[in-house]
Each structure stands twice: as C-alpha cells, then as structure tokens.
Amino acid sequence: MRPSLLDPLFAPVTTLDGVGAKLADLLSNIVPGDGTGRELRVGDLLFVLPHSLVDRRNRPGIANAPEGAIVTLELTVSRHHPSPPGRKSAPYRVFAFDDTGEIALTFFHARAQWLEKVLPEGEKVLVSGRMEWFNGRPSMVHPDFIVPAAEADTLPTLEPVYPLTAGLSAKVLRRAIGQALERLPDLPEWQDPAFLARNRMPGFGAALRRLHAPQEPDDSTPESQFWRRVAYDEFLAGQLSLALVRARVKRLSGRPLTGDGHLEAKIRAALPYALTGSQEEAVRDIHADLGQPERMVRLLQGDVGAGKTVVALLAMARAAEAGAQSALMAPTEILARQHFATIRPLAEAAGLTAAVLTGREKGKERQNTLDAIASGAVDFVIGTHALFQESVSFHDLALAVIDEQHRFGVHQRLAITAKGNAPDMLVMTATPIPRTLVLSAFGDMDVSRLTEKPAGRQPIRTVTLPMERLGELVERIRKALAEGQKAYWICPLVEESEEVPLTSAEDRFAALQKIFGSAVGLVHGRMKAAEKDEAMRAFKAGETRILVGTTVVEVGVDVSDATIIVIEHAERFGLAQLHQLRGRVGRGALASSCVLLYKGPLGQTAIRRLEVMRETEDGFVIAEEDLKLRGEGDLLGTKQSGTPGFRVARIESHTDLLQAARDDARLILSQDSDLETPRGEALRLLLYLFGRDEAVRLLRAG
C-alpha cells in the first residue's frame, strides 16, 4: 500500500481549486508524463519546471526605460481616457506619471469598471511589463502586473516562465502549481546527509519551492543546487528501481553452465575469420558469468557489423555443452531469418540443431517445430518475440539472447525470465549508446562493448552532395552497376505528402525505374511481411541491383555486395539513424561509399550532423555527439520502450550525478536489501514520487 503521507500528491489534479476536466486535459499536454496514460495527479505539477525567468527588478523610471525592456514602474495615476463611444476597437488609455515623466498604459477591449478599480485616479501603483516608445512617447500595452504600492511585496520580482499550450494561460498554470506546492507534505530525508552537505544541496521540498519561486536569476537553471537536488532524486529513484529488478532477476538463481569447449572449438573452426580482441574479451566475460550460480544479465554493445551474433553463438554453444537450450529473439521477422541463416550452418558444423519460429510458420510445419523444441531435439531456437508470448514450451531453456534491446523494456525482460528455469540473459544492441545512457537505461546489467570492426571490413567513404548534383550521382551509380555492384537508395517517406515537400520512396522508385528498368526494387514499412522479404531476397540474389526503400532496411539486413548507399534528404535523419543506415554497406571485400544527399539551406544542427558523419565511423563517438545535439530525448526510442525519459534530470547537465546515483543505489541495497531501515522507508516514498511503483511491488513480491 502506498504510504498515506503521499495521498495529497496522488489525488487527481481536478481536486485543486479551479481545475476542472477541461483544464486537466490542457495541463496533461505540458506535464512530463510517466508514459502510462494514467490521469494527471497533483504531484505531477511539482515537476513542471520553468524554462526561463522574467526579471522584474529593473526600476529605471519612465524616462530611462529602454524600448522593449521588461521594467517595473512606481506610478501615480493621473487620468483615464476611455475608448470613444461606438469605437470598441480603439484603445482605453490610463495616463500615469513618476518623477521622470508621463506614460500611457494602453488596454484593448478592456472593461472600464475593472480599470477604474485597479488604477484609481490619484493613487500610487506598481506596474510591470514591456516598455514601448511611439514617436518619443512612452507606453506600456497590457501591463503584466498591476498592484497597489502598499502591496508591492506581492509582485514577483523574478517570475518563472513555464511551458504552455494553446488555451492555457501562465497565470492559471502558476496558480495550479502553487496549490500543488501547498499540498507537498513534510517528507523524511532519503538522501545521505554527508552527500547533501558536500554538494550544498537543500532538502527536497525546499529545492522544489525555490525552483518555482526563485530569489536569484540562476536559481531555476539546471546547474543550480536546487535543480541538481531534484535531478539527483530522480536518478536515484531510477537506479534503485533498476537495481531492485536486477536483484530480483539474480535472486531467481540461475545455475552454472559449464562445458569443456568442444562445441565452441568446432564453431570457431567453421568461422572464415579470427575473432577481434574485444570479441574475445566479451566471450571471456560471458563464459565467466555463465559459470556462476547467479543468473547472467549482460548487455553486449557493438557497432553496426561488429560481430555480436558470433559472440552470442559462442555463448549458446556453452549452454549446449551444458546440455541445455538457447533462444535468440529478434525484433523483426527479416532479422530473425537473417540470424537463422547465419547460425544454422555454424551450428550444423558442431553437430547442433537450429530452428526458426516467427509468425510466418503455420500449421503442421509450426507444430513440428514446437514439438522439437519441447522435446529438446532443437538446441538453438531463433525467432521474434512470439517465442516468449505464445504456447512455446522449451525442454530446458538456459540462455535467452535478445537482439536490439531498446525495442524491449525492463518488464519484458522479467516476462522472458518466466520461460525456462530463470534462463541467463544476454542482450545485444547495434545502437551504440553513450555511457551515460547505458547507466540510466540499463543500470541493471553488466556491459560488454565490441569496439573493433571484424577483419576484412572495409572503411566506408562518406560524402555530402547537394540535391542539385543528382544527375552526377545517377551516372556514378550507372557505372557501379556496370561493374557488378549494388546500391541502396533511402528516402524519408513512403509516399508523396502535401505537408512535407520531400521525395518519397515511391516517387524515387518510379524515377529510377525509367532509367534502370527492372533492376530497381522497392521496400517500405507499409508492405506486407512477405512482400518485404521477397524484395530483400530479389536484391540479395541480384535480380534487382538498386533497392529503393525507407528506413525499414536500417536494422541488420546483410547484403555483402552492396557497396553504395544513398540517403536522400539526409538532413532529415538523426545521427544514430544515419549511422545505422550507413552500416548496410561495407560488409564485403570491396570499398564502399555513403552519399548523404541534402537540400539546402541547412540549419546549424543539420550541418554539424553531416560533418560528424564525414569525420568518423565510430558509432560510440557518433552516439556521444548525438547526445550533445539532441539531449537524451529519443536517443533510445524511449517513448516506445519503457526506458526512462526524465522529467527533471538533464543528461547533458547532470552526468556526474547519474554515476553517483548508481553507486549509491547499489550501496543502499547491499546494506538494506528490502528497504526496511528508516532511510529505506524514506526511499520507498521517493520511488512512489517518481512513478517507480513497480520497484516497490518487487520488494513485496520478494
């Protein structure tokens, strides 16, 4: 049960004064949600932080107030000039003065009664707003604040500016946030006092109040100790919840998988190349994990074509030596079949059996495969997520390998655990992830990185080309095809769109078909799986020589004699995606090239992206650059995958805190695994506050 102390923050936002269903809908547009689609709560408003400040401390007097500046003036009201009768569009002016001159306060469509009440003639008032000068005469149109001089202390000298949405005014939002702050209970401290003192961090409540009511211009910046305090709380909640998942997964104790290496030796002998140094190191790490009685939960990161599949295969061989089965799960059918095509001949060389299981197998064929898996006749099962969702029963599943981890969230990892007797887990990703994001999204895993290209891989020459030189490019491709090469041509859209003036895959396909005839194929995401597979097969077999497509070819498709990839409107793609696409070529013995076609003029970010692509092929360098250019936003597809997008923390500003939070979370759980000490009880409140309720449920489930 959630502690009752938090009830005021977990009440629906509609329990606040003046917040009905309509306003709640508007608020939900700006509140950073937790992705669950639940109704908005009072506590959610606490984490809507200002993105900038308006400084109202400047009091220069009328004559010295510069054009366009936000100023605060102490005025005496002299006279009202209402709009002339019958001319509602004409402004209502109130004239006022100070020691330096006179100003016109200008209002459109104003109610005379209200203006006479807030600006009574002869009274002293404080007004604040943007200064304007017309023909040498000072004016302020619709001042932001008007208060009697006697109530000067109610005027916010530093006014936070929040994100807004159509129909939501700053005043209404500030009022709602103010009410949420009033409901914030006095919470026990969950952070280590020595850590707070060392980093000059205030308490949680004090930090939030200062962020929403800053006293200095720097108070509301991500670098301030107030913002850093709440960011650290968020990181710690995330790291604790990942560490609890990890502890739970490990507690379902695995078993040592040991072998004498004879099957592994046969697979190595069948490989046409030697493993790289980092592949060997990863294999050693994995074998060491498999030999332990605790479960392995390891992330294998490798750049495009770094040879992750072979490392996974050698891990699967170790499971087979221990007399158990392995499963490899890929996110798409194309990728699952490609893994199967790579693995089956190597497995057979070692006397092992591999089977594939996707949505395409039907009827008797499918039943035969299911029976073979259940009886233990199959050593390696390769498939899509259907492997873990349908009525697939394994004889003895000891190792689960998951490809392209960012498509699957933490909780799907737990679901996979239910198959077999708590199988060891190896997770692979070809999206190089900056170290900081590895910590935030995969803090529950050990990490191996493949940092070298396999032997024989050719470097890829990357060039940028403006759309105006399209004709030259087509000629270059004509020559390459005559030499027996193949090319990909990637477009950002499937079909023409009125809203977005970009060339679509279908348009480009039609244009290239006029030049190259039946040598051009087409593949995109709206085609049926069988049509996509057929387009890929024809390209691989050489029946087509140019494959026009969308980013559907991004992940894992392997055609070793494709040597050119053209990415049209490259300025529209993110760095990580450009890098993934480029990795479709350079897979054979021939030199390969990547042509980034762009349409000018380009913005600064687009220019930098294309520069980075020309400068380096190192996916990890590219990922770090992507993080700088974009922030952590969608680098991992976090919206879809259950990896944490942060409400308060900013990876680019708070990296140092993330490492500290990971270390602290591990230390806490090593000393208080069930969070039962006074600090542990306080940390449970933290987990609830940041929407990590699942972690608390894991505690209860033991």
PDB file of N, CA, C and O in Angstrom, residues 525-555:
ATOM      1  N   GLY A 525       7.798   0.151 -45.171  1.00  0.00           N
ATOM      2  CA  GLY A 525       7.099  -0.382 -43.995  1.00  0.00           C
ATOM      3  C   GLY A 525       5.635  -0.697 -44.198  1.00  0.00           C
ATOM      4  O   GLY A 525       5.042  -1.408 -43.388  1.00  0.00           O
ATOM      5  N   ARG A 526       5.018  -0.170 -45.278  1.00  0.00           N
ATOM      6  CA  ARG A 526       3.585  -0.450 -45.454  1.00  0.00           C
ATOM      7  C   ARG A 526       3.337  -1.726 -46.248  1.00  0.00           C
ATOM      8  O   ARG A 526       2.205  -2.129 -46.440  1.00  0.00           O
ATOM      9  N   MET A 527       4.416  -2.339 -46.740  1.00  0.00           N
ATOM     10  CA  MET A 527       4.256  -3.597 -47.479  1.00  0.00           C
ATOM     11  C   MET A 527       4.028  -4.737 -46.496  1.00  0.00           C
ATOM     12  O   MET A 527       4.443  -4.661 -45.340  1.00  0.00           O
ATOM     13  N   LYS A 528       3.387  -5.791 -46.957  1.00  0.00           N
ATOM     14  CA  LYS A 528       3.203  -6.978 -46.106  1.00  0.00           C
ATOM     15  C   LYS A 528       4.568  -7.647 -45.896  1.00  0.00           C
ATOM     16  O   LYS A 528       5.466  -7.513 -46.728  1.00  0.00           O
ATOM     17  N   ALA A 529       4.690  -8.398 -44.798  1.00  0.00           N
ATOM     18  CA  ALA A 529       5.977  -9.029 -44.453  1.00  0.00           C
ATOM     19  C   ALA A 529       6.504  -9.871 -45.614  1.00  0.00           C
ATOM     20  O   ALA A 529       7.692  -9.817 -45.949  1.00  0.00           O
ATOM     21  N   ALA A 530       5.618 -10.611 -46.256  1.00  0.00           N
ATOM     22  CA  ALA A 530       6.060 -11.495 -47.343  1.00  0.00           C
ATOM     23  C   ALA A 530       6.581 -10.674 -48.528  1.00  0.00           C
ATOM     24  O   ALA A 530       7.559 -11.050 -49.180  1.00  0.00           O
ATOM     25  N   GLU A 531       5.935  -9.512 -48.807  1.00  0.00           N
ATOM     26  CA  GLU A 531       6.388  -8.646 -49.916  1.00  0.00           C
ATOM     27  C   GLU A 531       7.769  -8.061 -49.593  1.00  0.00           C
ATOM     28  O   GLU A 531       8.639  -7.980 -50.452  1.00  0.00           O
ATOM     29  N   LYS A 532       7.950  -7.649 -48.329  1.00  0.00           N
ATOM     30  CA  LYS A 532       9.254  -7.098 -47.919  1.00  0.00           C
ATOM     31  C   LYS A 532      10.342  -8.163 -48.085  1.00  0.00           C
ATOM     32  O   LYS A 532      11.410  -7.902 -48.626  1.00  0.00           O
ATOM     33  N   ASP A 533      10.029  -9.362 -47.592  1.00  0.00           N
ATOM     34  CA  ASP A 533      11.011 -10.458 -47.682  1.00  0.00           C
ATOM     35  C   ASP A 533      11.371 -10.748 -49.136  1.00  0.00           C
ATOM     36  O   ASP A 533      12.530 -10.982 -49.465  1.00  0.00           O
ATOM     37  N   GLU A 534      10.364 -10.720 -50.010  1.00  0.00           N
ATOM     38  CA  GLU A 534      10.594 -11.009 -51.431  1.00  0.00           C
ATOM     39  C   GLU A 534      11.478  -9.923 -52.048  1.00  0.00           C
ATOM     40  O   GLU A 534      12.410 -10.216 -52.816  1.00  0.00           O
ATOM     41  N   ALA A 535      11.223  -8.638 -51.704  1.00  0.00           N
ATOM     42  CA  ALA A 535      12.043  -7.534 -52.232  1.00  0.00           C
ATOM     43  C   ALA A 535      13.488  -7.689 -51.768  1.00  0.00           C
ATOM     44  O   ALA A 535      14.437  -7.499 -52.545  1.00  0.00           O
ATOM     45  N   MET A 536      13.672  -8.075 -50.495  1.00  0.00           N
ATOM     46  CA  MET A 536      15.029  -8.262 -49.957  1.00  0.00           C
ATOM     47  C   MET A 536      15.713  -9.464 -50.629  1.00  0.00           C
ATOM     48  O   MET A 536      16.891  -9.417 -50.963  1.00  0.00           O
ATOM     49  N   ARG A 537      14.933 -10.537 -50.831  1.00  0.00           N
ATOM     50  CA  ARG A 537      15.510 -11.743 -51.455  1.00  0.00           C
ATOM     51  C   ARG A 537      15.993 -11.435 -52.876  1.00  0.00           C
ATOM     52  O   ARG A 537      17.097 -11.815 -53.271  1.00  0.00           O
ATOM     53  N   ALA A 538      15.139 -10.706 -53.637  1.00  0.00           N
ATOM     54  CA  ALA A 538      15.483 -10.399 -55.031  1.00  0.00           C
ATOM     55  C   ALA A 538      16.752  -9.540 -55.089  1.00  0.00           C
ATOM     56  O   ALA A 538      17.607  -9.728 -55.963  1.00  0.00           O
ATOM     57  N   PHE A 539      16.903  -8.626 -54.131  1.00  0.00           N
ATOM     58  CA  PHE A 539      18.081  -7.757 -54.095  1.00  0.00           C
ATOM     59  C   PHE A 539      19.326  -8.572 -53.738  1.00  0.00           C
ATOM     60  O   PHE A 539      20.379  -8.449 -54.346  1.00  0.00           O
ATOM     61  N   LYS A 540      19.150  -9.431 -52.743  1.00  0.00           N
ATOM     62  CA  LYS A 540      20.285 -10.249 -52.290  1.00  0.00           C
ATOM     63  C   LYS A 540      20.731 -11.186 -53.416  1.00  0.00           C
ATOM     64  O   LYS A 540      21.922 -11.401 -53.630  1.00  0.00           O
ATOM     65  N   ALA A 541      19.754 -11.729 -54.154  1.00  0.00           N
ATOM     66  CA  ALA A 541      20.062 -12.692 -55.221  1.00  0.00           C
ATOM     67  C   ALA A 541      20.571 -12.006 -56.491  1.00  0.00           C
ATOM     68  O   ALA A 541      20.998 -12.676 -57.431  1.00  0.00           O
ATOM     69  N   GLY A 542      20.487 -10.665 -56.539  1.00  0.00           N
ATOM     70  CA  GLY A 542      20.975  -9.944 -57.715  1.00  0.00           C
ATOM     71  C   GLY A 542      19.943  -9.781 -58.812  1.00  0.00           C
ATOM     72  O   GLY A 542      20.249  -9.286 -59.900  1.00  0.00           O
ATOM     73  N   GLU A 543      18.687 -10.179 -58.552  1.00  0.00           N
ATOM     74  CA  GLU A 543      17.628  -9.982 -59.557  1.00  0.00           C
ATOM     75  C   GLU A 543      17.318  -8.490 -59.685  1.00  0.00           C
ATOM     76  O   GLU A 543      16.925  -8.014 -60.744  1.00  0.00           O
ATOM     77  N   THR A 544      17.446  -7.741 -58.574  1.00  0.00           N
ATOM     78  CA  THR A 544      17.422  -6.271 -58.652  1.00  0.00           C
ATOM     79  C   THR A 544      18.793  -5.791 -58.179  1.00  0.00           C
ATOM     80  O   THR A 544      19.454  -6.456 -57.377  1.00  0.00           O
ATOM     81  N   ARG A 545      19.216  -4.622 -58.684  1.00  0.00           N
ATOM     82  CA  ARG A 545      20.557  -4.114 -58.355  1.00  0.00           C
ATOM     83  C   ARG A 545      20.492  -2.832 -57.519  1.00  0.00           C
ATOM     84  O   ARG A 545      21.480  -2.431 -56.920  1.00  0.00           O
ATOM     85  N   ILE A 546      19.335  -2.140 -57.575  1.00  0.00           N
ATOM     86  CA  ILE A 546      19.148  -0.941 -56.740  1.00  0.00           C
ATOM     87  C   ILE A 546      17.911  -1.207 -55.891  1.00  0.00           C
ATOM     88  O   ILE A 546      16.865  -1.574 -56.435  1.00  0.00           O
ATOM     89  N   LEU A 547      18.050  -1.028 -54.591  1.00  0.00           N
ATOM     90  CA  LEU A 547      16.879  -1.208 -53.719  1.00  0.00           C
ATOM     91  C   LEU A 547      16.504   0.151 -53.139  1.00  0.00           C
ATOM     92  O   LEU A 547      17.260   0.745 -52.366  1.00  0.00           O
ATOM     93  N   VAL A 548      15.340   0.665 -53.579  1.00  0.00           N
ATOM     94  CA  VAL A 548      14.830   1.931 -53.037  1.00  0.00           C
ATOM     95  C   VAL A 548      13.991   1.587 -51.814  1.00  0.00           C
ATOM     96  O   VAL A 548      13.171   0.662 -51.863  1.00  0.00           O
ATOM     97  N   GLY A 549      14.204   2.299 -50.723  1.00  0.00           N
ATOM     98  CA  GLY A 549      13.434   1.948 -49.523  1.00  0.00           C
ATOM     99  C   GLY A 549      13.372   3.076 -48.518  1.00  0.00           C
ATOM    100  O   GLY A 549      13.974   4.139 -48.691  1.00  0.00           O
ATOM    101  N   THR A 550      12.639   2.819 -47.453  1.00  0.00           N
ATOM    102  CA  THR A 550      12.618   3.724 -46.300  1.00  0.00           C
ATOM    103  C   THR A 550      13.560   3.118 -45.258  1.00  0.00           C
ATOM    104  O   THR A 550      14.289   2.174 -45.552  1.00  0.00           O
ATOM    105  N   THR A 551      13.504   3.611 -44.050  1.00  0.00           N
ATOM    106  CA  THR A 551      14.452   3.143 -43.022  1.00  0.00           C
ATOM    107  C   THR A 551      14.175   1.706 -42.596  1.00  0.00           C
ATOM    108  O   THR A 551      14.816   1.203 -41.687  1.00  0.00           O
ATOM    109  N   VAL A 552      13.229   1.039 -43.266  1.00  0.00           N
ATOM    110  CA  VAL A 552      12.946  -0.359 -42.931  1.00  0.00           C
ATOM    111  C   VAL A 552      14.206  -1.216 -43.140  1.00  0.00           C
ATOM    112  O   VAL A 552      14.366  -2.265 -42.536  1.00  0.00           O
ATOM    113  N   VAL A 553      15.155  -0.722 -43.980  1.00  0.00           N
ATOM    114  CA  VAL A 553      16.388  -1.502 -44.178  1.00  0.00           C
ATOM    115  C   VAL A 553      17.439  -1.177 -43.117  1.00  0.00           C
ATOM    116  O   VAL A 553      18.560  -1.630 -43.194  1.00  0.00           O
ATOM    117  N   GLU A 554      17.065  -0.378 -42.125  1.00  0.00           N
ATOM    118  CA  GLU A 554      18.057   0.106 -41.160  1.00  0.00           C
ATOM    119  C   GLU A 554      18.696  -1.007 -40.346  1.00  0.00           C
ATOM    120  O   GLU A 554      19.891  -1.019 -40.118  1.00  0.00           O
ATOM    121  N   VAL A 555      17.880  -1.924 -39.840  1.00  0.00           N
ATOM    122  CA  VAL A 555      18.413  -2.851 -38.832  1.00  0.00           C
ATOM    123  C   VAL A 555      18.796  -4.192 -39.439  1.00  0.00           C
ATOM    124  O   VAL A 555      17.945  -4.910 -39.932  1.00  0.00           O
TER     125      VAL A 555
END
